Amino acid sequence: MSLTRSHLLRTAHTFIENYNEWTVSSVLSIRSPSCIHRTLPSSDNHPIRNNAEFGTMLETVIPIFRGFHLYIADDKATVVDTEARKVMLHLKSRAETDVGPYENEYIFTLTMSENGEKVDEIMEFLDSRYTAQFLSRLQSGH
């Protein structure tokens, strides 16, 4: 089955919309049962997570990041490869936390299922310097 650019983009936008509902079930609902999530850079030693592992991690994260909102930072940077069933997105996020605002930046590469309805693999590259600085603030409480 040949997937169209618009079909893959629709699934990518659903991925973002589901994230913005900010519940474990909504974030996981667009993922295929065998979906894996890789967080990069690998130098940060993030584990590769399946849905159950990612859901468990989210249960601890959701209460910390209130009003989490993921959005496209630069639509012109979006790349769609219909043959590989991949969409690459430049995204940003914002949320409120006990130590102030959280604002991060990412490149997400989503590999869609053969029918284009679910996400089979997520490769998330995040701003590791910002993340380390934020986690330090969070741990120190300010």
Coordinates of N, CA and C in Angstrom, one line a residue:
M1 N 0.8 -1.2 0.0 CA 0.0 0.0 0.0 C 0.9 1.2 0.0
S2 N 0.7 2.1 -1.0 CA 1.4 3.3 -1.1 C 0.7 4.4 -0.3
L3 N 1.5 5.0 0.7 CA 0.9 6.0 1.5 C 1.2 7.4 0.9
T4 N 0.3 8.3 1.1 CA 0.5 9.6 0.6 C 1.1 10.5 1.7
R5 N 1.7 11.6 1.2 CA 2.3 12.6 2.1 C 1.2 13.1 3.1
S6 N 0.0 13.4 2.6 CA -1.0 13.9 3.5 C -1.4 12.9 4.5
H7 N -1.5 11.6 4.1 CA -1.8 10.6 5.1 C -0.8 10.5 6.2
L8 N 0.5 10.5 5.9 CA 1.5 10.5 6.9 C 1.5 11.7 7.8
L9 N 1.3 12.9 7.2 CA 1.2 14.1 7.9 C 0.0 14.1 8.9
R10 N -1.1 13.6 8.4 CA -2.3 13.5 9.3 C -2.0 12.6 10.5
T11 N -1.3 11.5 10.4 CA -0.9 10.7 11.5 C 0.1 11.4 12.4
A12 N 1.0 12.1 11.8 CA 2.0 12.9 12.6 C 1.3 14.0 13.4
H13 N 0.3 14.7 12.8 CA -0.5 15.7 13.6 C -1.3 15.0 14.7
T14 N -1.8 13.8 14.4 CA -2.6 13.1 15.5 C -1.6 12.8 16.6
F15 N -0.4 12.4 16.3 CA 0.6 12.1 17.3 C 0.8 13.4 18.2
I16 N 0.9 14.5 17.6 CA 1.1 15.8 18.4 C -0.2 16.1 19.2
E17 N -1.3 16.0 18.6 CA -2.6 16.2 19.3 C -2.8 15.3 20.5
N18 N -2.4 14.0 20.3 CA -2.5 13.1 21.4 C -1.6 13.4 22.6
Y19 N -0.4 13.8 22.2 CA 0.6 14.3 23.2 C 0.0 15.4 24.1
N20 N -0.6 16.3 23.4 CA -1.2 17.5 24.0 C -2.4 17.2 25.0
E21 N -3.0 16.0 24.8 CA -4.0 15.6 25.8 C -3.3 15.3 27.1
W22 N -2.0 14.9 27.1 CA -1.1 14.8 28.2 C -1.7 13.8 29.2
T23 N -2.1 12.6 28.7 CA -2.4 11.5 29.6 C -1.6 10.3 29.0
V24 N -1.4 9.3 29.8 CA -0.6 8.1 29.3 C -1.4 7.5 28.2
S25 N -2.7 7.3 28.4 CA -3.5 6.6 27.4 C -3.6 7.4 26.0
S26 N -3.6 8.7 26.1 CA -3.7 9.5 24.9 C -2.4 9.4 24.1
V27 N -1.3 9.6 24.9 CA 0.0 9.6 24.2 C 0.3 8.2 23.6
L28 N -0.1 7.1 24.2 CA 0.2 5.8 23.7 C -0.8 5.4 22.6
S29 N -1.9 6.0 22.5 CA -3.0 5.5 21.6 C -2.7 5.6 20.1
I30 N -1.7 6.4 19.7 CA -1.4 6.5 18.3 C -0.2 5.5 18.0
R31 N 0.3 4.8 19.0 CA 1.4 3.9 18.8 C 0.9 2.5 18.5
S32 N 1.6 1.8 17.6 CA 1.3 0.4 17.3 C 1.8 -0.4 18.6
P33 N 1.2 -1.6 18.7 CA 1.6 -2.4 19.9 C 3.1 -2.7 20.0
S34 N 3.8 -2.7 18.9 CA 5.3 -3.0 18.9 C 6.1 -1.7 18.8
C35 N 5.5 -0.5 19.0 CA 6.2 0.7 18.9 C 7.4 0.8 19.9
I36 N 8.5 1.3 19.4 CA 9.6 1.6 20.3 C 10.0 3.1 20.2
H37 N 10.5 3.6 21.3 CA 10.8 5.1 21.5 C 12.3 5.2 21.8
R38 N 13.0 5.8 20.9 CA 14.5 6.1 21.2 C 14.6 7.6 21.5
T39 N 15.3 7.9 22.5 CA 15.6 9.3 22.9 C 17.1 9.5 22.7
L40 N 17.4 10.5 21.9 CA 18.8 10.8 21.6 C 19.2 12.2 22.2
P41 N 20.4 12.5 22.3 CA 21.6 11.8 21.9 C 21.9 10.6 22.7
S42 N 22.5 9.6 22.1 CA 22.8 8.4 22.8 C 23.8 8.6 23.9
S43 N 24.6 9.7 23.9 CA 25.6 10.0 25.0 C 24.8 10.2 26.3
D44 N 23.5 10.5 26.2 CA 22.8 10.7 27.5 C 22.3 9.4 28.1
N45 N 22.5 8.3 27.4 CA 22.2 7.0 27.9 C 20.7 6.8 28.2
H46 N 19.8 7.3 27.4 CA 18.4 7.1 27.6 C 18.1 5.6 27.1
P47 N 17.3 4.9 27.8 CA 17.0 3.5 27.4 C 16.0 3.6 26.2
I48 N 16.0 2.6 25.4 CA 15.0 2.4 24.3 C 13.8 1.8 25.1
R49 N 12.6 2.4 24.8 CA 11.4 2.0 25.6 C 10.3 1.5 24.7
N50 N 9.7 0.4 25.1 CA 8.5 -0.1 24.4 C 7.3 0.7 25.0
N51 N 6.1 0.4 24.6 CA 4.9 1.2 25.1 C 4.8 1.1 26.6
A52 N 4.9 -0.1 27.1 CA 4.7 -0.2 28.6 C 5.7 0.6 29.4
E53 N 7.0 0.5 28.9 CA 8.1 1.2 29.6 C 7.9 2.7 29.4
F54 N 7.5 3.2 28.3 CA 7.3 4.6 28.0 C 6.1 5.1 28.9
G55 N 5.1 4.3 29.0 CA 3.9 4.7 29.8 C 4.3 4.8 31.2
T56 N 5.1 3.9 31.7 CA 5.5 3.9 33.1 C 6.3 5.2 33.4
M57 N 7.2 5.6 32.5 CA 8.0 6.8 32.6 C 7.1 8.0 32.6
L58 N 6.1 8.0 31.7 CA 5.1 9.1 31.6 C 4.3 9.3 32.9
E59 N 4.0 8.3 33.6 CA 3.2 8.4 34.8 C 4.0 9.2 35.8
T60 N 5.3 9.2 35.8 CA 6.1 10.0 36.7 C 6.3 11.4 36.2
V61 N 6.3 11.6 34.9 CA 6.6 12.9 34.3 C 5.4 13.8 34.2
I62 N 4.2 13.2 33.9 CA 3.0 14.0 33.7 C 2.7 15.0 34.8
P63 N 2.8 14.5 36.1 CA 2.4 15.5 37.2 C 3.4 16.6 37.3
I64 N 4.6 16.5 36.8 CA 5.7 17.5 36.9 C 5.4 18.6 35.9
F65 N 5.0 18.2 34.7 CA 4.9 19.2 33.6 C 3.4 19.5 33.4
R66 N 2.9 20.5 34.0 CA 1.5 20.9 33.9 C 1.2 21.7 32.6
G67 N 0.1 21.3 32.0 CA -0.2 22.0 30.7 C 0.8 21.8 29.6
F68 N 1.4 20.6 29.6 CA 2.4 20.3 28.5 C 1.8 20.5 27.1
H69 N 2.5 21.3 26.3 CA 2.0 21.6 24.9 C 3.2 21.4 24.0
L70 N 3.0 20.5 23.0 CA 4.0 20.2 22.0 C 3.5 20.8 20.7
Y71 N 4.3 21.5 20.0 CA 3.9 22.2 18.7 C 5.0 22.2 17.7
I72 N 4.6 22.4 16.5 CA 5.6 22.5 15.4 C 6.3 23.8 15.4
A73 N 7.6 23.8 15.5 CA 8.4 25.0 15.6 C 8.6 25.6 14.2
D74 N 8.8 24.7 13.2 CA 9.1 25.2 11.9 C 8.6 24.2 10.9
D75 N 7.4 24.6 10.3 CA 6.7 23.7 9.4 C 7.6 23.5 8.1
K76 N 8.4 24.4 7.8 CA 9.3 24.3 6.6 C 10.4 23.2 6.8
A77 N 10.6 22.9 8.0 CA 11.6 21.8 8.3 C 11.1 20.4 8.3
T78 N 9.7 20.3 8.1 CA 9.1 19.0 8.1 C 9.5 18.2 6.8
V79 N 9.9 17.0 7.0 CA 10.3 16.2 5.9 C 9.5 14.9 5.9
V80 N 8.9 14.5 4.8 CA 8.1 13.3 4.6 C 8.7 12.4 3.6
D81 N 9.0 11.2 4.0 CA 9.5 10.2 3.0 C 8.4 9.1 3.0
T82 N 7.6 9.1 1.9 CA 6.5 8.2 1.7 C 7.0 6.7 1.6
E83 N 8.1 6.5 0.9 CA 8.6 5.1 0.7 C 9.0 4.5 2.1
A84 N 9.7 5.3 2.9 CA 10.1 4.8 4.2 C 9.0 5.0 5.3
R85 N 7.9 5.6 4.9 CA 6.8 5.9 5.9 C 7.3 6.7 7.1
K86 N 8.1 7.7 6.8 CA 8.7 8.5 7.9 C 8.3 10.0 7.7
V87 N 8.1 10.6 8.9 CA 7.9 12.1 9.0 C 8.9 12.6 10.0
M88 N 9.7 13.6 9.6 CA 10.6 14.3 10.6 C 10.0 15.7 10.9
L89 N 9.9 16.0 12.1 CA 9.3 17.2 12.6 C 10.3 18.0 13.5
H90 N 10.3 19.3 13.4 CA 11.0 20.2 14.3 C 10.0 20.7 15.3
L91 N 10.0 20.2 16.5 CA 9.0 20.6 17.5 C 9.6 21.3 18.7
K92 N 8.7 22.0 19.4 CA 9.1 22.6 20.7 C 7.9 22.3 21.7
S93 N 8.3 22.4 22.9 CA 7.3 22.2 24.0 C 7.3 23.3 25.0
R94 N 6.2 23.4 25.7 CA 6.2 24.3 26.9 C 5.3 23.7 27.9
A95 N 5.6 24.0 29.2 CA 4.8 23.5 30.3 C 5.1 24.4 31.5
E96 N 4.3 24.3 32.5 CA 4.6 24.9 33.8 C 5.0 23.8 34.8
T97 N 6.0 24.2 35.6 CA 6.5 23.3 36.6 C 6.7 24.1 37.9
D98 N 7.0 23.4 39.0 CA 7.2 24.0 40.3 C 8.5 24.9 40.3
V99 N 9.3 24.7 39.3 CA 10.6 25.5 39.2 C 10.5 26.5 38.1
G100 N 9.3 26.8 37.6 CA 9.1 27.7 36.5 C 8.8 27.1 35.2
P101 N 8.8 27.9 34.1 CA 8.4 27.4 32.8 C 9.5 26.3 32.3
Y102 N 8.9 25.4 31.5 CA 9.7 24.4 30.8 C 9.5 24.6 29.3
E103 N 10.6 24.8 28.6 CA 10.5 25.0 27.1 C 11.7 24.3 26.5
N104 N 11.3 23.2 25.7 CA 12.4 22.4 25.1 C 12.2 22.4 23.6
E105 N 13.2 21.8 22.9 CA 13.2 21.7 21.5 C 13.6 20.3 21.1
Y106 N 13.0 19.9 20.0 CA 13.2 18.5 19.6 C 13.2 18.3 18.0
I107 N 13.8 17.2 17.6 CA 13.6 16.7 16.3 C 13.0 15.3 16.5
F108 N 11.7 15.1 16.0 CA 11.1 13.8 16.1 C 11.1 13.2 14.7
T109 N 11.5 12.0 14.6 CA 11.3 11.2 13.4 C 10.4 10.1 13.7
L110 N 9.3 10.1 13.0 CA 8.2 9.1 13.3 C 8.2 8.1 12.1
T111 N 8.2 6.8 12.4 CA 8.1 5.8 11.3 C 6.7 5.2 11.5
M112 N 5.9 5.3 10.5 CA 4.5 4.9 10.6 C 4.3 3.4 10.2
S113 N 3.2 2.9 10.7 CA 2.9 1.5 10.4 C 2.6 1.4 8.8
E114 N 2.5 0.1 8.4 CA 2.3 -0.1 6.9 C 1.0 0.6 6.4
N115 N 0.0 0.7 7.2 CA -1.2 1.3 6.8 C -1.3 2.8 7.1
G116 N -0.2 3.3 7.8 CA -0.1 4.7 8.0 C -0.9 5.2 9.2
E117 N -1.6 4.4 9.9 CA -2.5 4.8 10.9 C -1.9 4.9 12.3
K118 N -0.8 4.2 12.5 CA -0.1 4.1 13.8 C 1.4 4.5 13.7
V119 N 2.0 4.7 14.8 CA 3.5 5.0 14.8 C 4.2 3.7 15.3
D120 N 5.1 3.2 14.4 CA 5.9 2.0 14.8 C 7.2 2.3 15.5
E121 N 7.7 3.5 15.2 CA 9.0 3.9 15.9 C 9.1 5.4 16.0
I122 N 9.6 5.8 17.2 CA 9.8 7.2 17.4 C 11.3 7.4 17.8
M123 N 11.9 8.3 17.1 CA 13.3 8.7 17.4 C 13.2 10.2 17.8
E124 N 13.4 10.5 19.0 CA 13.3 11.8 19.6 C 14.7 12.3 19.9
F125 N 15.1 13.4 19.3 CA 16.4 14.1 19.6 C 16.0 15.3 20.3
L126 N 16.5 15.5 21.6 CA 16.1 16.6 22.4 C 17.3 17.5 22.7
D127 N 17.0 18.7 23.1 CA 18.0 19.6 23.5 C 18.6 19.2 24.8
S128 N 19.7 18.4 24.8 CA 20.2 17.8 26.0 C 20.8 18.8 26.9
R129 N 21.4 19.9 26.4 CA 21.9 20.9 27.4 C 20.8 21.5 28.2
Y130 N 19.7 21.9 27.5 CA 18.6 22.5 28.2 C 18.0 21.5 29.2
T131 N 17.9 20.3 28.8 CA 17.3 19.2 29.6 C 18.1 19.0 30.9
A132 N 19.4 19.0 30.7 CA 20.3 18.8 31.9 C 20.2 20.0 32.8
Q133 N 20.2 21.2 32.3 CA 20.0 22.4 33.1 C 18.7 22.4 33.8
F134 N 17.6 22.0 33.1 CA 16.3 22.0 33.7 C 16.2 20.9 34.9
L135 N 16.7 19.7 34.6 CA 16.7 18.7 35.6 C 17.5 19.1 36.8
S136 N 18.6 19.8 36.7 CA 19.4 20.3 37.8 C 18.5 21.3 38.6
R137 N 17.8 22.2 38.0 CA 16.9 23.1 38.7 C 15.8 22.3 39.4
L138 N 15.2 21.4 38.7 CA 14.2 20.6 39.3 C 14.6 19.8 40.6
Q139 N 15.8 19.3 40.5 CA 16.4 18.5 41.6 C 16.7 19.4 42.8
S140 N 17.2 20.6 42.5 CA 17.5 21.6 43.6 C 16.3 22.3 44.1
G141 N 15.2 22.3 43.3 CA 14.0 22.9 43.8 C 13.9 24.4 43.4
H142 N 14.8 24.9 42.5 CA 14.7 26.3 42.1 C 15.5 26.5 40.8

